[in-house]
GROMACS .gro file of C-alpha atoms in nm:
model
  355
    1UNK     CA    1 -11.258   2.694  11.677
    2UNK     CA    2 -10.959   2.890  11.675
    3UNK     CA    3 -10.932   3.281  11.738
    4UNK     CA    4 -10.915   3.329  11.285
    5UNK     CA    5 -11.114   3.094  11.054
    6UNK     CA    6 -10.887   2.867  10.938
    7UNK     CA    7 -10.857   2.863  10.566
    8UNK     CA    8 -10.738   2.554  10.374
    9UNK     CA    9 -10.439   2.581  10.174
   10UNK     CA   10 -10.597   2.622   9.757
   11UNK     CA   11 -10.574   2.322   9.485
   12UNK     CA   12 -10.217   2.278   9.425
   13UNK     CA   13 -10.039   2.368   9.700
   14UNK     CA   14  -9.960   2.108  10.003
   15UNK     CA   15 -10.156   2.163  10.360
   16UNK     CA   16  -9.974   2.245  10.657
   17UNK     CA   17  -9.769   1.957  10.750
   18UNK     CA   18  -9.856   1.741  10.438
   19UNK     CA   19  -9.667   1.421  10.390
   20UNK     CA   20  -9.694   1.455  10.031
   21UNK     CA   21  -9.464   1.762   9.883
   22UNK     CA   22  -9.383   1.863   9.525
   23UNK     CA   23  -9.023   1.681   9.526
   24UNK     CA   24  -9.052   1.415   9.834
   25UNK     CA   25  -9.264   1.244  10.045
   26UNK     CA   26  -9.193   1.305  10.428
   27UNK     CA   27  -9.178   0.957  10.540
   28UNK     CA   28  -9.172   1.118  10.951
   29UNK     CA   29  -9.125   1.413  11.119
   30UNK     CA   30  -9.035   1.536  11.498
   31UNK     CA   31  -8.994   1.152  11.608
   32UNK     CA   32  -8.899   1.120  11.982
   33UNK     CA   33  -8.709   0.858  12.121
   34UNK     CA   34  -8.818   0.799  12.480
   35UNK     CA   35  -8.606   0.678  12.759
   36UNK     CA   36  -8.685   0.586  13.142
   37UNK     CA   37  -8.428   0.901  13.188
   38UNK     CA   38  -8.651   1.171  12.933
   39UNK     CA   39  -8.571   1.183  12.594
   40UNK     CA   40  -8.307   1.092  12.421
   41UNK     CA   41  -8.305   1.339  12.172
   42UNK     CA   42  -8.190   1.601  12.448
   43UNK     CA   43  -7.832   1.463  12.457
   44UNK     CA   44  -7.780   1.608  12.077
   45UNK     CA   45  -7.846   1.920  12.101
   46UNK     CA   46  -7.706   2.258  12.131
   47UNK     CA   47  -7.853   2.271  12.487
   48UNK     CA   48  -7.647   1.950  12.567
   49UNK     CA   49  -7.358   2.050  12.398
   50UNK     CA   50  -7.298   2.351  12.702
   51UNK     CA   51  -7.431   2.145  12.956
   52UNK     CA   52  -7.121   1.906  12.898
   53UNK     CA   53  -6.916   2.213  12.894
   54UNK     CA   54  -7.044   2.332  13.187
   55UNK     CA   55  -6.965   1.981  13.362
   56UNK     CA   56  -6.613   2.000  13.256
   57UNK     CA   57  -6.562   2.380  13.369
   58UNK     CA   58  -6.683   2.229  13.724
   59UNK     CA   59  -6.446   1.953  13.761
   60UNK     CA   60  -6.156   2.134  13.629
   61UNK     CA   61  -6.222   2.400  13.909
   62UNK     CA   62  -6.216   2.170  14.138
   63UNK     CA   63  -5.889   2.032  14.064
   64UNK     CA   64  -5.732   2.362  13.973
   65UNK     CA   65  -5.971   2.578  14.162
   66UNK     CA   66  -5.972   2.805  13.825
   67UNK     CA   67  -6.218   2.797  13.619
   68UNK     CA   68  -6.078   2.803  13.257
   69UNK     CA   69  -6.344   3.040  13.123
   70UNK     CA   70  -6.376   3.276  13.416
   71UNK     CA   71  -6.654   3.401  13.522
   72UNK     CA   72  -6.848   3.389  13.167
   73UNK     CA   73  -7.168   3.219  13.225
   74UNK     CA   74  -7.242   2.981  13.002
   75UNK     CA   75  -7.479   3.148  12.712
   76UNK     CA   76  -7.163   3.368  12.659
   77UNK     CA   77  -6.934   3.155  12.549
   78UNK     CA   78  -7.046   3.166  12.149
   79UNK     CA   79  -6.989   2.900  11.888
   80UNK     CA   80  -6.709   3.145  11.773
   81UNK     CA   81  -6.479   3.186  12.076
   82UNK     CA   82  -6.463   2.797  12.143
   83UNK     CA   83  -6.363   2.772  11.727
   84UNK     CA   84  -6.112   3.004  11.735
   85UNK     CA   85  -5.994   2.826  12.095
   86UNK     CA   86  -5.947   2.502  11.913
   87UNK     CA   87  -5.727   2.674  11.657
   88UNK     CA   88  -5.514   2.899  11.837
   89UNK     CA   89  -5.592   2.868  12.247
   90UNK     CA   90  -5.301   2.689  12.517
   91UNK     CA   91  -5.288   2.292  12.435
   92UNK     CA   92  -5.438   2.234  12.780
   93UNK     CA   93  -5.747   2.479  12.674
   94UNK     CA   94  -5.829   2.285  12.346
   95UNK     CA   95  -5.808   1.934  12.473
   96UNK     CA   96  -6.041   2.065  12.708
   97UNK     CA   97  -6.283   2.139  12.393
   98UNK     CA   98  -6.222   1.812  12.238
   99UNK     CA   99  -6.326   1.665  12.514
  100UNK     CA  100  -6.604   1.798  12.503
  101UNK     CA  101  -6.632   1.744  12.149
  102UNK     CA  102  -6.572   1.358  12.154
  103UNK     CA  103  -6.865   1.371  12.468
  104UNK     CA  104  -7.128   1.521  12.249
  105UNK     CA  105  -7.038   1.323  11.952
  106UNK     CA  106  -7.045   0.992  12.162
  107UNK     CA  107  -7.408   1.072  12.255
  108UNK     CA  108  -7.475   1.220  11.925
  109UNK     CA  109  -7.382   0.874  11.752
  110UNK     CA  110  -7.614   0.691  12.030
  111UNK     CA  111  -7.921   0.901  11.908
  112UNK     CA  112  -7.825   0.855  11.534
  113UNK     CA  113  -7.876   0.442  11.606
  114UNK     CA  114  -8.128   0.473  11.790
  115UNK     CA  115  -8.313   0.650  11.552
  116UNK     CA  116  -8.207   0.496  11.253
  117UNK     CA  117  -8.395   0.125  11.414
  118UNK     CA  118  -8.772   0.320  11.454
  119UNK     CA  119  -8.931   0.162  11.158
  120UNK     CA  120  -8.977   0.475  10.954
  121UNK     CA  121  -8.629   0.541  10.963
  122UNK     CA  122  -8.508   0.185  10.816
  123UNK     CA  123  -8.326   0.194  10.494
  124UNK     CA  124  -8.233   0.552  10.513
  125UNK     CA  125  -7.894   0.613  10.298
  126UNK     CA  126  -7.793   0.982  10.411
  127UNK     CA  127  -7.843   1.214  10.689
  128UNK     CA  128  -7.840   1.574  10.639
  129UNK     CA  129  -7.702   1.749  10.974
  130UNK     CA  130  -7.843   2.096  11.029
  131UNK     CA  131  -7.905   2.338  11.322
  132UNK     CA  132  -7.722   2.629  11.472
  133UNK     CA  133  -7.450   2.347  11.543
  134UNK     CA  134  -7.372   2.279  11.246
  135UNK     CA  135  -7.239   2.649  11.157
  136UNK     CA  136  -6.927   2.589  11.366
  137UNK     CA  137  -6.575   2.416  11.351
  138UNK     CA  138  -6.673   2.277  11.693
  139UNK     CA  139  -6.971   2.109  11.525
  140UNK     CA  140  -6.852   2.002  11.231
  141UNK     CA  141  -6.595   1.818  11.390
  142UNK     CA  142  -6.859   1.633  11.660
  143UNK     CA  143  -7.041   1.528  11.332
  144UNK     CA  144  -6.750   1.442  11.177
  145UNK     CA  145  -6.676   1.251  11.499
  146UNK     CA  146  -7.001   1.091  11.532
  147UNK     CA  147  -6.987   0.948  11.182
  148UNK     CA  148  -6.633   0.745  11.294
  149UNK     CA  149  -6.780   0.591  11.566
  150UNK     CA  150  -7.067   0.471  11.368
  151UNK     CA  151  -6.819   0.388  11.022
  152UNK     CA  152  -6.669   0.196  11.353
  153UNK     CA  153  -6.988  -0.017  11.467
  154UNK     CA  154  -7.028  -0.085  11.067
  155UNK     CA  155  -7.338   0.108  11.081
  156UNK     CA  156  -7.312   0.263  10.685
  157UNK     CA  157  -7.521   0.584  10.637
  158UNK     CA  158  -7.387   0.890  10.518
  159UNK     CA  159  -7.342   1.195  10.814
  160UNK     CA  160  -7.343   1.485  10.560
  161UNK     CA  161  -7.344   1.929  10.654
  162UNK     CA  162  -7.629   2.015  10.523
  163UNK     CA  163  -7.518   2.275  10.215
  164UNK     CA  164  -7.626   2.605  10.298
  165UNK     CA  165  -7.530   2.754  10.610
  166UNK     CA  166  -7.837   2.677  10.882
  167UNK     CA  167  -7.948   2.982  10.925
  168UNK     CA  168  -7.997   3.037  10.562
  169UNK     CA  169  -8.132   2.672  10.506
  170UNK     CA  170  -8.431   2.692  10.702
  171UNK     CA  171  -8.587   2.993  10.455
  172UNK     CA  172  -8.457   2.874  10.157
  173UNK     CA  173  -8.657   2.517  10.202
  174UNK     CA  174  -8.965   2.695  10.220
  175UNK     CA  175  -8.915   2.723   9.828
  176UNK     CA  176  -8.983   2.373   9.813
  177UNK     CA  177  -9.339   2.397   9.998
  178UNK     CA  178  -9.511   2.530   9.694
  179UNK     CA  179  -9.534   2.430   9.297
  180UNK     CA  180  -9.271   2.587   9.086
  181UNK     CA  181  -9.532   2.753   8.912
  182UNK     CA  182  -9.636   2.986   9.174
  183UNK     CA  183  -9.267   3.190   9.189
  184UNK     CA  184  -9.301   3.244   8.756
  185UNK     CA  185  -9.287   3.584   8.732
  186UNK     CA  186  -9.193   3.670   9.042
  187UNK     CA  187  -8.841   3.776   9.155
  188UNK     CA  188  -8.915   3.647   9.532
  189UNK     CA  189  -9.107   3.529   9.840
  190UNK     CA  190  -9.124   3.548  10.183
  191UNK     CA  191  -9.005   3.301  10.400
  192UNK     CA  192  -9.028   3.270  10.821
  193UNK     CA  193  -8.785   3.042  11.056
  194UNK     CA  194  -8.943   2.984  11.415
  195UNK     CA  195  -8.705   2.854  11.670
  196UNK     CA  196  -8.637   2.837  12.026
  197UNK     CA  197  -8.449   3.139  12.055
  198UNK     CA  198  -8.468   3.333  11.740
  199UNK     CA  199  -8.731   3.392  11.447
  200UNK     CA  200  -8.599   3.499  11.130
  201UNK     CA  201  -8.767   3.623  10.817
  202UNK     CA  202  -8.597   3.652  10.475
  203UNK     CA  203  -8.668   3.721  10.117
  204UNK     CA  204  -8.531   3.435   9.916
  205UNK     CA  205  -8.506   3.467   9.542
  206UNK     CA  206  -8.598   3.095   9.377
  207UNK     CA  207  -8.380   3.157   9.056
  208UNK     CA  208  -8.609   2.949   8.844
  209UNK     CA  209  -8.432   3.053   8.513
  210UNK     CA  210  -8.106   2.933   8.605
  211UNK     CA  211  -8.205   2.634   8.741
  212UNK     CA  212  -8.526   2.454   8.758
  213UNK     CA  213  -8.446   2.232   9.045
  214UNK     CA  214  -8.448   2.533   9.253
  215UNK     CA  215  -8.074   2.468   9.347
  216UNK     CA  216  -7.976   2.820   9.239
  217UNK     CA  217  -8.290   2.985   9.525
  218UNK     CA  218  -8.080   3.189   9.787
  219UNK     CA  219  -8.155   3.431  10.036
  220UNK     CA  220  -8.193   3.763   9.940
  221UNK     CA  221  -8.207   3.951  10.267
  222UNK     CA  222  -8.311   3.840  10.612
  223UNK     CA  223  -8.378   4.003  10.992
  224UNK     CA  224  -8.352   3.805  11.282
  225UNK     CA  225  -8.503   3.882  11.636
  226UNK     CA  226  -8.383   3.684  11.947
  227UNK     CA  227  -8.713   3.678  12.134
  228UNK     CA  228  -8.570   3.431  12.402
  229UNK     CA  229  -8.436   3.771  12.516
  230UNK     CA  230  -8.674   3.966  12.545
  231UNK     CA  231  -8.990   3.696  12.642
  232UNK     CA  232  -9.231   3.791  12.499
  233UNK     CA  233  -9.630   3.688  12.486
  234UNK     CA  234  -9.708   3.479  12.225
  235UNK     CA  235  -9.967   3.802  12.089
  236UNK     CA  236  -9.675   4.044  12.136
  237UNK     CA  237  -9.464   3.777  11.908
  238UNK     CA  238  -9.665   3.729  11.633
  239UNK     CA  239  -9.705   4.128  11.652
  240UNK     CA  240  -9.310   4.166  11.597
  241UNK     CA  241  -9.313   3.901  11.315
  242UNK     CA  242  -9.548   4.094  11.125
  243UNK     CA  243  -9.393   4.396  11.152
  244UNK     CA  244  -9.070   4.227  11.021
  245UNK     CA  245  -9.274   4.081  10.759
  246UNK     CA  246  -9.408   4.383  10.642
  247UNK     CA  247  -9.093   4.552  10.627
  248UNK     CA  248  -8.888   4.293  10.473
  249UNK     CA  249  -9.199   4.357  10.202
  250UNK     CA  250  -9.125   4.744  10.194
  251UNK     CA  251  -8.748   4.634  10.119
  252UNK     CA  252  -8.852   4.451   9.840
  253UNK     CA  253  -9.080   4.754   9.699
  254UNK     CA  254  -8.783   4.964   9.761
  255UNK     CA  255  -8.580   4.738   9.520
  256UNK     CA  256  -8.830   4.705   9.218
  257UNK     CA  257  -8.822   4.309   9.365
  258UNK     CA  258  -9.199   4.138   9.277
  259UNK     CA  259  -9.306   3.907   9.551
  260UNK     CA  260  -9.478   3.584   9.508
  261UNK     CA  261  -9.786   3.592   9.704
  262UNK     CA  262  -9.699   3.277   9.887
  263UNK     CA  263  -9.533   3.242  10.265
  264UNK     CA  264  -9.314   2.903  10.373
  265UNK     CA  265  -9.324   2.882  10.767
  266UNK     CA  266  -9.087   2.670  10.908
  267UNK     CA  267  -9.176   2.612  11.285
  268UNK     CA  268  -9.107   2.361  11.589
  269UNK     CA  269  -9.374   2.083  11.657
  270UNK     CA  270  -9.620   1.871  11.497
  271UNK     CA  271  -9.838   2.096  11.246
  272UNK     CA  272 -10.190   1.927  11.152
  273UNK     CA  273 -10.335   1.992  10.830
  274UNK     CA  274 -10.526   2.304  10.937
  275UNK     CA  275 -10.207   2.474  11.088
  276UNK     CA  276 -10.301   2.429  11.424
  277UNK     CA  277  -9.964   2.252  11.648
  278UNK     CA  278 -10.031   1.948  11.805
  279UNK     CA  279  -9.742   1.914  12.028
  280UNK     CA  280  -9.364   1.995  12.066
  281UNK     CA  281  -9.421   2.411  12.068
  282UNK     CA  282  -9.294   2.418  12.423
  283UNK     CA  283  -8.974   2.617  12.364
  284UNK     CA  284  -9.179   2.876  12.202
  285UNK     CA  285  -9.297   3.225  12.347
  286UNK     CA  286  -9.644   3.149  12.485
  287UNK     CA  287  -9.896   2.876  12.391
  288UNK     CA  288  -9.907   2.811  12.034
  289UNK     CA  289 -10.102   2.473  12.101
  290UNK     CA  290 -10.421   2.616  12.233
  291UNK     CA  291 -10.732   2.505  12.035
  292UNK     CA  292 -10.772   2.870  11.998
  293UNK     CA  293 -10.413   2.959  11.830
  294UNK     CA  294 -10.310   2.949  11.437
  295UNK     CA  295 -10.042   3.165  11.300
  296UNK     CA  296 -10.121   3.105  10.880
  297UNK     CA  297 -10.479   3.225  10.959
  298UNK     CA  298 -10.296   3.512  11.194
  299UNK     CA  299 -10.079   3.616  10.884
  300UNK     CA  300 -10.354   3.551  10.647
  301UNK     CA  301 -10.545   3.829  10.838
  302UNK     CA  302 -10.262   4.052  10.817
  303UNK     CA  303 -10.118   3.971  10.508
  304UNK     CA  304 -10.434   3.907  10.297
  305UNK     CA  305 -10.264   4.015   9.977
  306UNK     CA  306  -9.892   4.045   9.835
  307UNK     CA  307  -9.900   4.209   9.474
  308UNK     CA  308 -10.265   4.246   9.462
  309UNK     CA  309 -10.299   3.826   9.520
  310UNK     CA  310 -10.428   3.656   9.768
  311UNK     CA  311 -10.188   3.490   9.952
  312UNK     CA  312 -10.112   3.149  10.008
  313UNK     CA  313  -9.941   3.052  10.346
  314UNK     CA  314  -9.785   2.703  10.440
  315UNK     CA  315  -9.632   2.576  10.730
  316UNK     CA  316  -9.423   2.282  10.818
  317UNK     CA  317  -9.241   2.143  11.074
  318UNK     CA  318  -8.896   2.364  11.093
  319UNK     CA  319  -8.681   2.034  11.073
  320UNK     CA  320  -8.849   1.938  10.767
  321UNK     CA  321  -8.824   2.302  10.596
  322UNK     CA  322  -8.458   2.274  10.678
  323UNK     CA  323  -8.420   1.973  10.533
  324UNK     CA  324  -8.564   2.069  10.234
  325UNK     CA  325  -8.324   2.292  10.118
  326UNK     CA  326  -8.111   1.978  10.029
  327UNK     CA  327  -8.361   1.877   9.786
  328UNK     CA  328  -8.167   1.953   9.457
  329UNK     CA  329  -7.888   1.776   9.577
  330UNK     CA  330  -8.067   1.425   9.722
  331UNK     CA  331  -8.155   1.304   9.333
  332UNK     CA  332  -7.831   1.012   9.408
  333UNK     CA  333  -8.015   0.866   9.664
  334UNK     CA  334  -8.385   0.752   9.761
  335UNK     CA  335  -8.467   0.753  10.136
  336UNK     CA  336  -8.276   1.032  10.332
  337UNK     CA  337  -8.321   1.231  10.660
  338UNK     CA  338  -8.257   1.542  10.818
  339UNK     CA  339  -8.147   1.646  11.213
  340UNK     CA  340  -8.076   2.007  11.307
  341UNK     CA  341  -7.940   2.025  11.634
  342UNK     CA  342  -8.000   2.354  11.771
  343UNK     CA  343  -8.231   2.432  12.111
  344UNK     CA  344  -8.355   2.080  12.098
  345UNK     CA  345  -8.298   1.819  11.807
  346UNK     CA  346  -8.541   1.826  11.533
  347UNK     CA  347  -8.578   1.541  11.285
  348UNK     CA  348  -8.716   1.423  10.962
  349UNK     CA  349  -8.708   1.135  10.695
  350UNK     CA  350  -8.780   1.177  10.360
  351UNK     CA  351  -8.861   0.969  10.071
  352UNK     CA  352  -8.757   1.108   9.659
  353UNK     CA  353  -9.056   1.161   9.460
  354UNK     CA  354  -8.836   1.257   9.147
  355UNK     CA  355  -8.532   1.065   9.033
   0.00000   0.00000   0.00000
């Protein structure tokens, strides 16, 4: 039993983790490709990314005994200061970048075939490439590098930056968790972003009257908290994210904004059916795999009614919520995928229901 009943998602909506979603079918989720060195999976990711950098800052200091960065340790050397590097830092500097670039990418392409021979994988005509990475020149270029070398070992699938920036694209996929129907009438939900480092919630606004397909939803307003900071329990965590719920709510009251008395969860792992998490959690603050842990019925508790409704929470896998956001645009092909590379690599495969 866990520490709040757990209540089943009502008629019409998906469960938690459910293959089966209003405009696709998730074919696999959070795959991991084992090697006898760990996983494979952790060369692609953000994490990898500055441990490459690191490497090079190390052998360049032994040769020049300078280290080009200084004394910055690594977490402070953001996304943004190694873009605008590349574009306007010494020639010696930048190479040093690309370097690192064409490193990641090399590993990044290894992953990408790897992956793409697992059986649920086979046949898969586009990859969507999301993640923290993915909001950067630096990574843009890796995955533009990664799809070369894989053009180059005639391997054709489609390496494509997923549309909305990341941080963005993991709430606005949450529209896609529930029927259409349940965001008539309504000028908004609430949707939550679990990761590694950061949990985010944001108000996104589906637009159903300008488009149908939900390609028109965009976020309304978000708040972000950092809790790899501050470490946190995972009680004094889920505390925080209500608050931010509730306020992001009082925003919306503030603004005349009706909210649809549904919640998307994106979050790291393997989520079962009654919103437990199986595995893959490990990066988050606490245990949210104990028998005795589950956030929806947490925020169910909480949250028991938005507009005078009950309230209907789901939650999925964050890769998958992510990936989700590409929805409207996906009707040109049938099987498709989605890795965010971020604090680890997430992953997912999806399958059209809709043509």
């Amino acid at each position: 039993m866990t520490e709040q009943a757990r209540r089943p998602t009502p008629p019409g909506f998906p469960a938690h983790g459910a293959n089966e979603l209003p405009a696709v079918t998730v074919d696999t989720a959070n795959a991991t490709l084992r090697t006898p060195d760990g996983f494979l999976g952790d060369r692609a990711s953000s994490t990898a990314f500055r441990a490459i950098l690191a490497d090079w800052r190390e052998r360049l200091k032994a040769v020049d005994k300078e280290d080009p960065f200084g004394d910055a340790a690594p977490d402070q050397i953001g996304r943004r200061q190694l873009d605008k590097l590349l574009a306007e830092g010494d020639p010696e500097l930048a190479g040093l970048i690309h370097g690192v670039v064409e490193e990641f990418a090399q590993s990044f392409a290894t992953v990408v075939k790897r992956l793409l021979k697992l059986k649920d994988w086979q046949g898969t005509e586009r990859i969507v490439i999301g993640g923290g990475m993915r909001g950067s020149r630096v990574g843009e270029l890796a995955i533009g590098r990664a799809a070369m070398l894989l053009k180059g070992d005639e391997i054709t699938i489609d390496l494509t930056p997923i549309r909305h920036d990341p941080d963005e694209a993991g709430l606005i996929g949450a529209t896609q968790l529930a029927p259409p129907w349940i965001f008539l009438g309504h000028d908004a939900l609430l949707a939550i972003d679990i990761g590694g480092s950061n949990i985010r919630v944001g108000l996104v606004r589906p637009h159903l009257k300008k488009a149908s397909d939900l390609s028109a939803a965009c976020l309304w307003d978000s708040a972000i908290w950092r809790h790899r900071d501050d470490k946190p329990g995972r009680d004094a965590a889920i505390d925080r994210l209500i608050e931010m719920l509730r306020e992001m709510l009082h925003k919306a009251e503030k603004r005349g904004l009706a909210v649809a008395p549904f919640i998307g969860i994106g979050c790291p792992g393997h989520v079962e059916e009654d919103g437990s998490i199986a595995h893959g959690a490990q990066n988050l603050p606490g245990d949210w795999e104990s028998d005795r842990f589950n956030l929806p019925a947490r925020l169910h508790a909480a949250l028991p009614e938005i507009g005078g409704h009950a309230t209907v929470i789901v939650m999925h896998n964050d890769a998958v919520v992510q990936g989700l956001s590409q929805v409207p645009w996906m009707g040109d092909v049938k099987h498709w995928g989605v890795l965010t590379i971020g604090t680890g690599l997430g992953n997912a495969r999806f399958t059209n229901r809709r043509s």
